[in-house]
Coordinates of C-alpha atoms in Angstrom, one line a residue:
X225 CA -7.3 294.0 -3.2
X226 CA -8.3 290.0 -3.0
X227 CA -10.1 288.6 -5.7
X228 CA -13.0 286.6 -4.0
X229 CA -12.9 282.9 -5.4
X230 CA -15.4 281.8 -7.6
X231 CA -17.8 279.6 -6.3
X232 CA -20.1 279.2 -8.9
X233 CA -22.0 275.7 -9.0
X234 CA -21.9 273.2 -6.7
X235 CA -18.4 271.9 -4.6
X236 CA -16.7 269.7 -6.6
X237 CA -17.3 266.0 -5.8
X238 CA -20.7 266.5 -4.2
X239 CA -24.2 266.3 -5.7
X240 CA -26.4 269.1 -6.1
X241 CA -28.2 267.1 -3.1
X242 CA -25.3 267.8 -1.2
X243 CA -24.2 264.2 -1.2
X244 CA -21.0 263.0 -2.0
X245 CA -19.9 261.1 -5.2
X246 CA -16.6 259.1 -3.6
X247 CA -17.7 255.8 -3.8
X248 CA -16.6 253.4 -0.8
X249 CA -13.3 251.0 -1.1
X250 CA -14.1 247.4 -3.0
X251 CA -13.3 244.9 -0.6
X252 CA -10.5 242.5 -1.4
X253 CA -12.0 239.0 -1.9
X254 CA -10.3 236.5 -0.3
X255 CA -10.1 233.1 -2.6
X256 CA -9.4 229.2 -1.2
X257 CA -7.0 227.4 -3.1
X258 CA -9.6 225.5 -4.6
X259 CA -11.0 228.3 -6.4
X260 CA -8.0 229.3 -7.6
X261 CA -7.3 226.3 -9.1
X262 CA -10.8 225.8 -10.7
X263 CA -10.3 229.6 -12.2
X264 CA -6.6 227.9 -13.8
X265 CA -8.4 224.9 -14.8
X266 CA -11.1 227.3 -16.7
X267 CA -9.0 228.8 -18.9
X268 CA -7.2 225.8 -19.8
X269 CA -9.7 224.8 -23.1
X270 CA -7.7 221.9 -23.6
X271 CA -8.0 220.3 -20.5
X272 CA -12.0 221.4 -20.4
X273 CA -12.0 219.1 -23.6
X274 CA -10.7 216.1 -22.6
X275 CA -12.9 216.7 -19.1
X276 CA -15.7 216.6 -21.1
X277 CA -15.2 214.3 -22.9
X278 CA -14.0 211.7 -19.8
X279 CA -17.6 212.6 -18.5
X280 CA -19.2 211.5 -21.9
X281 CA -17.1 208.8 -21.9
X282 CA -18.1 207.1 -18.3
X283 CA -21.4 207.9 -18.7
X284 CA -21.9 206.3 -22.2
X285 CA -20.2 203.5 -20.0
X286 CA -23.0 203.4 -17.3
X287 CA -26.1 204.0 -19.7
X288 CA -24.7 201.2 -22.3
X289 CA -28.1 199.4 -21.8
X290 CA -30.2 202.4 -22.8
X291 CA -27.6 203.7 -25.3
X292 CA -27.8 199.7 -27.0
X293 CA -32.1 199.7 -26.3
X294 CA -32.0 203.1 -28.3
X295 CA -29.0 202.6 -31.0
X296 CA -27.9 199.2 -31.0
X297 CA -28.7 195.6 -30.9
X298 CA -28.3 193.5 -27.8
X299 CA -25.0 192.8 -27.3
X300 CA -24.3 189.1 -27.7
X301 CA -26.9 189.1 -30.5
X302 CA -25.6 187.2 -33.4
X303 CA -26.5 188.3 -37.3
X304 CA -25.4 185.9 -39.6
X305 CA -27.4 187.6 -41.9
X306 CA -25.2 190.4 -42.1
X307 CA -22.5 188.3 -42.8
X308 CA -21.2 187.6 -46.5
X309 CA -21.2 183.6 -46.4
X310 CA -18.9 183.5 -48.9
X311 CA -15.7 185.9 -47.8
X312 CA -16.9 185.7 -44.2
X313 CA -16.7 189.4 -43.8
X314 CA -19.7 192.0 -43.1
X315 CA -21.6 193.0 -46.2
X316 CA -21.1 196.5 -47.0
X317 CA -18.2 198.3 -47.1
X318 CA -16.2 199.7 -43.7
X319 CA -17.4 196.8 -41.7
X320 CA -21.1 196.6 -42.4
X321 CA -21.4 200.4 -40.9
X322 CA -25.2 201.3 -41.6
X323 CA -27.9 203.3 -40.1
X324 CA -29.1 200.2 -38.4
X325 CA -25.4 199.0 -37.3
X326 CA -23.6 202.7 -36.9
X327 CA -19.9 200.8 -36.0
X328 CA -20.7 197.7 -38.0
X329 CA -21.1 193.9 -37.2
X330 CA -18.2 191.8 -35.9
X331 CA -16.6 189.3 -38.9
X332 CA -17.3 186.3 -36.6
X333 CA -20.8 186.7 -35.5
X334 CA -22.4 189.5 -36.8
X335 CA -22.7 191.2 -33.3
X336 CA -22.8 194.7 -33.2
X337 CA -19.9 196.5 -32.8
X338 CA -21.3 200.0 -31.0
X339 CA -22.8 198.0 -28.2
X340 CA -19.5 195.7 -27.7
X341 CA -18.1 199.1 -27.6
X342 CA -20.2 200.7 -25.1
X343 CA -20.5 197.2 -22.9
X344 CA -16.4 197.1 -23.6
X345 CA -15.9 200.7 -21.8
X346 CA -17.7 199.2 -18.5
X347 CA -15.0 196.8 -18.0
X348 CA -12.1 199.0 -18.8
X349 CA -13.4 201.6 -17.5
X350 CA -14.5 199.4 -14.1
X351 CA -10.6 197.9 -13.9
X352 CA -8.9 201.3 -14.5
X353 CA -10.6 202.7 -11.7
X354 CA -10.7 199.9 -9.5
X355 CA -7.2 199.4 -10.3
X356 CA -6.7 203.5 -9.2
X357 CA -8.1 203.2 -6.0
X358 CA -6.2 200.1 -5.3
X359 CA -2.9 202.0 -6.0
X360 CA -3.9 205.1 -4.8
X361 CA -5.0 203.6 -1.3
X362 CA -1.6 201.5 -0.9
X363 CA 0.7 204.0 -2.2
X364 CA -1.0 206.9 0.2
X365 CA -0.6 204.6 3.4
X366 CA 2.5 203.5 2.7
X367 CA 4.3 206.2 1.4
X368 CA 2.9 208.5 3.5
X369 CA 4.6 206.4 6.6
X370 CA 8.3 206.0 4.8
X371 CA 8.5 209.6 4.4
X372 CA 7.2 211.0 8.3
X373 CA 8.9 208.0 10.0
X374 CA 12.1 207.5 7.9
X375 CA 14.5 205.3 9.6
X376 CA 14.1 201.4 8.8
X377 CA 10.5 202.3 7.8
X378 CA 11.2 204.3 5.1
X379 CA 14.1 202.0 4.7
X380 CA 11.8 198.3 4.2
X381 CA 8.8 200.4 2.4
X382 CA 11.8 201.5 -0.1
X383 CA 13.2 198.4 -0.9
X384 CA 9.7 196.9 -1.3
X385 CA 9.1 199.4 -3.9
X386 CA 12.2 198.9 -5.6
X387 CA 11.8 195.5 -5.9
X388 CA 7.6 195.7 -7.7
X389 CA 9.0 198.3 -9.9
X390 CA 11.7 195.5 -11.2
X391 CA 9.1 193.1 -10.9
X392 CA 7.3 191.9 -14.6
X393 CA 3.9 192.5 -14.2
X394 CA 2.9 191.4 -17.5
X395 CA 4.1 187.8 -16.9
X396 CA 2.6 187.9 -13.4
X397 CA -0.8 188.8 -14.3
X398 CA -1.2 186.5 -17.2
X399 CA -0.2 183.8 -14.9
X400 CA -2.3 184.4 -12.3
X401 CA -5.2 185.3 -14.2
X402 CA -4.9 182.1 -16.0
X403 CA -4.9 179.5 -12.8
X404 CA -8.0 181.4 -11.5
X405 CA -11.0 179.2 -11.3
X406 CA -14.1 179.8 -13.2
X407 CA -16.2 181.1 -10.1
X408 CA -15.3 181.7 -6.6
X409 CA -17.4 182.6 -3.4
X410 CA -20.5 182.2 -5.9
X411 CA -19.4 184.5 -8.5
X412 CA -19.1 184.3 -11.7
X413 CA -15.9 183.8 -14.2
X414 CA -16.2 187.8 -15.7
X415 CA -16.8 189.3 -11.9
X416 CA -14.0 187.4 -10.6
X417 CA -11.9 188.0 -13.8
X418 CA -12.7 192.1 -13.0
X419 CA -11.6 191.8 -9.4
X420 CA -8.1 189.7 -10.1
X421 CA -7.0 192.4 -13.3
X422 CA -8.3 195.3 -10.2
X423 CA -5.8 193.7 -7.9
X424 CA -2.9 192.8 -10.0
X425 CA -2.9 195.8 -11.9
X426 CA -3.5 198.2 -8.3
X427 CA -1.0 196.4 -6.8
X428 CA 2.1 196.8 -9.2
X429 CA 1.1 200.1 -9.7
X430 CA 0.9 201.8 -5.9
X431 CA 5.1 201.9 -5.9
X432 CA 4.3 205.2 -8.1
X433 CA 2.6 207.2 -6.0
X434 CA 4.5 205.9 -2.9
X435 CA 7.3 207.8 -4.2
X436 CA 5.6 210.6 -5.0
X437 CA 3.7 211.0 -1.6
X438 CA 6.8 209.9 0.4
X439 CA 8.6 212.6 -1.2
X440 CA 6.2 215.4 -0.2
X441 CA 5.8 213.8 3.2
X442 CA 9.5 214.0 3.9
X443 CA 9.4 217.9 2.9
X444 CA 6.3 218.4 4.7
X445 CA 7.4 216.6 8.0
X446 CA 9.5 219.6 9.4
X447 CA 6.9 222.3 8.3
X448 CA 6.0 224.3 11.3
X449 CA 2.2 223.0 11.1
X450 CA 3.6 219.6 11.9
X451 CA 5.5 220.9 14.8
X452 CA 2.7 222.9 16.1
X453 CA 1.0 219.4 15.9
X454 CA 3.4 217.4 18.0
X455 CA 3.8 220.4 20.8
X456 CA 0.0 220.1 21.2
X457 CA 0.4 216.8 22.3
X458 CA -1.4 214.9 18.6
X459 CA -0.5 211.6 18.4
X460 CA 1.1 210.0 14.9
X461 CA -2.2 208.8 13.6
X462 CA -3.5 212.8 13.9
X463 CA 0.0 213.7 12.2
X464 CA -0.2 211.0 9.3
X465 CA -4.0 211.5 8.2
X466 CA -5.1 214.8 10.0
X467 CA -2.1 217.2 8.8
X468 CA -0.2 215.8 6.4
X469 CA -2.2 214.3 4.1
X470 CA -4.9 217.4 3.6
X471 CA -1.6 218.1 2.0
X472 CA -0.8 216.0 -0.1
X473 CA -5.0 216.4 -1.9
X474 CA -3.4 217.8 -5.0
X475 CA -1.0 215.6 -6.0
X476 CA -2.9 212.0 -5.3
X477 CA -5.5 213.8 -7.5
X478 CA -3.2 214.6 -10.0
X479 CA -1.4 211.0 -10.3
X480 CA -5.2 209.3 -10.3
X481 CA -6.4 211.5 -13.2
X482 CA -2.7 210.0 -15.3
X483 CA -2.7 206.8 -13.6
X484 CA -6.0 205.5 -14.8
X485 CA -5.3 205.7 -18.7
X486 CA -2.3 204.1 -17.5
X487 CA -4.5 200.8 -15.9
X488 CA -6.3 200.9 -19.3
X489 CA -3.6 200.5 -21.4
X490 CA -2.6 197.5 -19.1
X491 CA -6.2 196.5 -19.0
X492 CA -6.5 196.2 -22.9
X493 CA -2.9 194.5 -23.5
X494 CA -3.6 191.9 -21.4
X495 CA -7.3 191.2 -22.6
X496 CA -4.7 191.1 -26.3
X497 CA -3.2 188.4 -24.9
X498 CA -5.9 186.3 -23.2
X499 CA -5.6 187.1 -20.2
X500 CA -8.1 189.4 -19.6
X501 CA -12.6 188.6 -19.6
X502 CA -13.7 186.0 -21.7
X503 CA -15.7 185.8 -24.6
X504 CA -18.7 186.6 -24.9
X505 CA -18.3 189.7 -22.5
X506 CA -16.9 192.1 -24.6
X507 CA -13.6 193.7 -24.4
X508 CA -11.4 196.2 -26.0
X509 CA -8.2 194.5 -26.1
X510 CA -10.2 191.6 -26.6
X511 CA -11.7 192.9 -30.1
X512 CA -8.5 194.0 -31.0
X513 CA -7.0 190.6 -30.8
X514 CA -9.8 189.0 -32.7
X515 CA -9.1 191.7 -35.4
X516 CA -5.5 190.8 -35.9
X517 CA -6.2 188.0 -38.3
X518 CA -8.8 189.7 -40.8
X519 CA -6.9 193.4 -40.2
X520 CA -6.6 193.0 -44.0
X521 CA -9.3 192.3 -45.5
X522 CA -11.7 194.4 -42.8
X523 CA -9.3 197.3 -41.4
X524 CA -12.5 198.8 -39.9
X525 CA -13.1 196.5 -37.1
X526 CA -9.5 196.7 -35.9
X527 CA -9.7 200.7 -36.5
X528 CA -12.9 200.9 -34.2
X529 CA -11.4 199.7 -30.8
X530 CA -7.8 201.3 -31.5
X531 CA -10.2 204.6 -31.5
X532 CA -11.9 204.0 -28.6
X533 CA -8.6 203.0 -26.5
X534 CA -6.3 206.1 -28.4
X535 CA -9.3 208.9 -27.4
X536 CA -10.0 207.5 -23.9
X537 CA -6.0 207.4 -23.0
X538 CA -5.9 210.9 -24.7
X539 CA -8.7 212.3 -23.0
X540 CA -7.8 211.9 -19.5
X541 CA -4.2 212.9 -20.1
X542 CA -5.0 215.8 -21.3
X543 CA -7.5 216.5 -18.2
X544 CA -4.8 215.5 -16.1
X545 CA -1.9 217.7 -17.5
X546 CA -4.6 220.7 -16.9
X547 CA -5.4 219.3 -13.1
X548 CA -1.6 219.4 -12.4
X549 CA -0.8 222.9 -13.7
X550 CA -4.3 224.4 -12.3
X551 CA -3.1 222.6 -9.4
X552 CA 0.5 224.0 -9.1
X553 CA 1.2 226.6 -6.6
X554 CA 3.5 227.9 -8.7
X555 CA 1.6 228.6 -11.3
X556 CA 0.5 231.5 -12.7

């Protein structure tokens, strides 16, 4: 004889409602590259850091008036009252640092040194990243056409390369820089001083990222895209600009974000040596040349700038090393 099933409560995986429990199937997401690498970059604290702080940094550069109005004294303002007349050097100890003068007073003057900071950030910061798009912009071009065209192209680009890379850019620059009239088209000696140290420093530095962007061309220049491309008829402008170098995005981003503390350095070593703004417009490299004679007896107002230059440089290295691995296809 059959036993009759038991059947006792309701079916399994329905509701006493008679509907169902099975939920439906999550739908897979799809995510751009972009995302991907933004979701890298977030769990790269690090890199998040010295982001932050490059953001700080540029805007304590472009609110140095209000940041001076609020903290400071007026830049070129001099306090000979803050000045022992008998040593020369701030009163106080660690450079005359106070509540009214939070990075102390210059030995010379008396000028404050947190607004000559601020006001010395706009004009590195202003040649680093004039200098960047300078490079960035000739390197891209150029390198982008030695590696698709090859031949005697890639061939004269090469050799031009080769030869800025061996070229001394320090002695260039300070020689050029020096023969410069005080004012040209109507502008003045700092402005014209900015846009020479821009171009010098762009200019020797665009051999870098020509290699780099001539070496990703090469390897991108037989990808089936490219052939797609030329089958449809696109002519070698579409090639260059409309297929290749989408392309190429995340490494001129990359070089930019590691080539900038790069133009500072060279910004600051040859304001060091003269070379770069003149007194009174305030520089980093500047200040640090001035402190080279009193280093001993006031340590602070070398210390100061060295800071500012060593956390800048720091900070955007370390953003870029994050930006190239969240950037990375190979990743994880």
């Amino acid at each position: 004889m059959t036993t009759p099933t038991e059947t006792s409560g309701p079916a399994a995986g329905a509701q006493p409602d008679g509907s169902s429990t099975t939920e439906p199937p999550k739908k897979i997401e799809g995510r751009s590259p972009g995302r991907i690498a933004w979701e890298r970059l977030k769990r790269d604290r690090v890199a998040l850091a010295g982001g932050a702080v490059v953001i700080l940094l540029i805007l304590a550069a472009v609110l140095a008036p209000v940041l001076t109005a609020l903290f400071g004294h007026p830049v070129d303002e001099p306090h000979p009252d803050q000045i022992n007349p008998d040593l020369g050097l701030p009163k106080g100890s660690f450079g005359g640092i106070s509540g009214d003068y939070l990075l102390g007073v210059d030995p010379t003057f008396g000028r404050d040194v947190f607004s000559r900071i601020l006001y010395g950030a706009r004009i590195s910061l202003l040649v680093a990243l004039g200098a960047a798009v300078v490079a960035i912009t000739i390197g891209v071009v150029l390198g982008i056409m030695a590696g698709y065209f090859g031949g005697w192209v890639d061939s004269v680009i090469s050799r031009v390369m080769d030869v800025l890379l061996a070229f001394p850019q320090l002695l260039f620059s300070i020689a050029l820089v020096s023969v410069i009239p005080n004012s040209v088209l109507g502008l003045g000696d700092t402005t014209v001083r900015v846009m020479v140290l821009m171009t010098v420093i762009g200019f020797f530095g665009w051999p870098y990222i020509g290699r780099i962007v001539r070496g990703q061309a090469m390897s991108l220049r037989e990808r089936e895209f490219v052939d797609a491309a030329r089958s449809l008829g696109a002519g070698r402008a579409h090639i260059l600009f409309r297929e290749l170098l989408p392309n190429l995005v995340a490494p001129i981003l990359v070089y930019t974000t590691l080539i900038i503390p790069t133009n500072i350095l060279n910004e600051a070593a040859l304001s060091f040596l003269g070379a770069g703004v003149r007194p009174p417009t305030p520089s980093w490299g500047q200040m640090l040349s001035d402190a080279v004679g009193i280093y001993q007896a006031d340590p602070t107002y070398m210390v100061i700038p060295g800071l500012a230059i060593f956390i800048t440089v720091l900070a955007f290295n370390l953003f870029g090393d994050g930006l190239r691995d969240a950037l990375d296809p190979k990743g994880n």
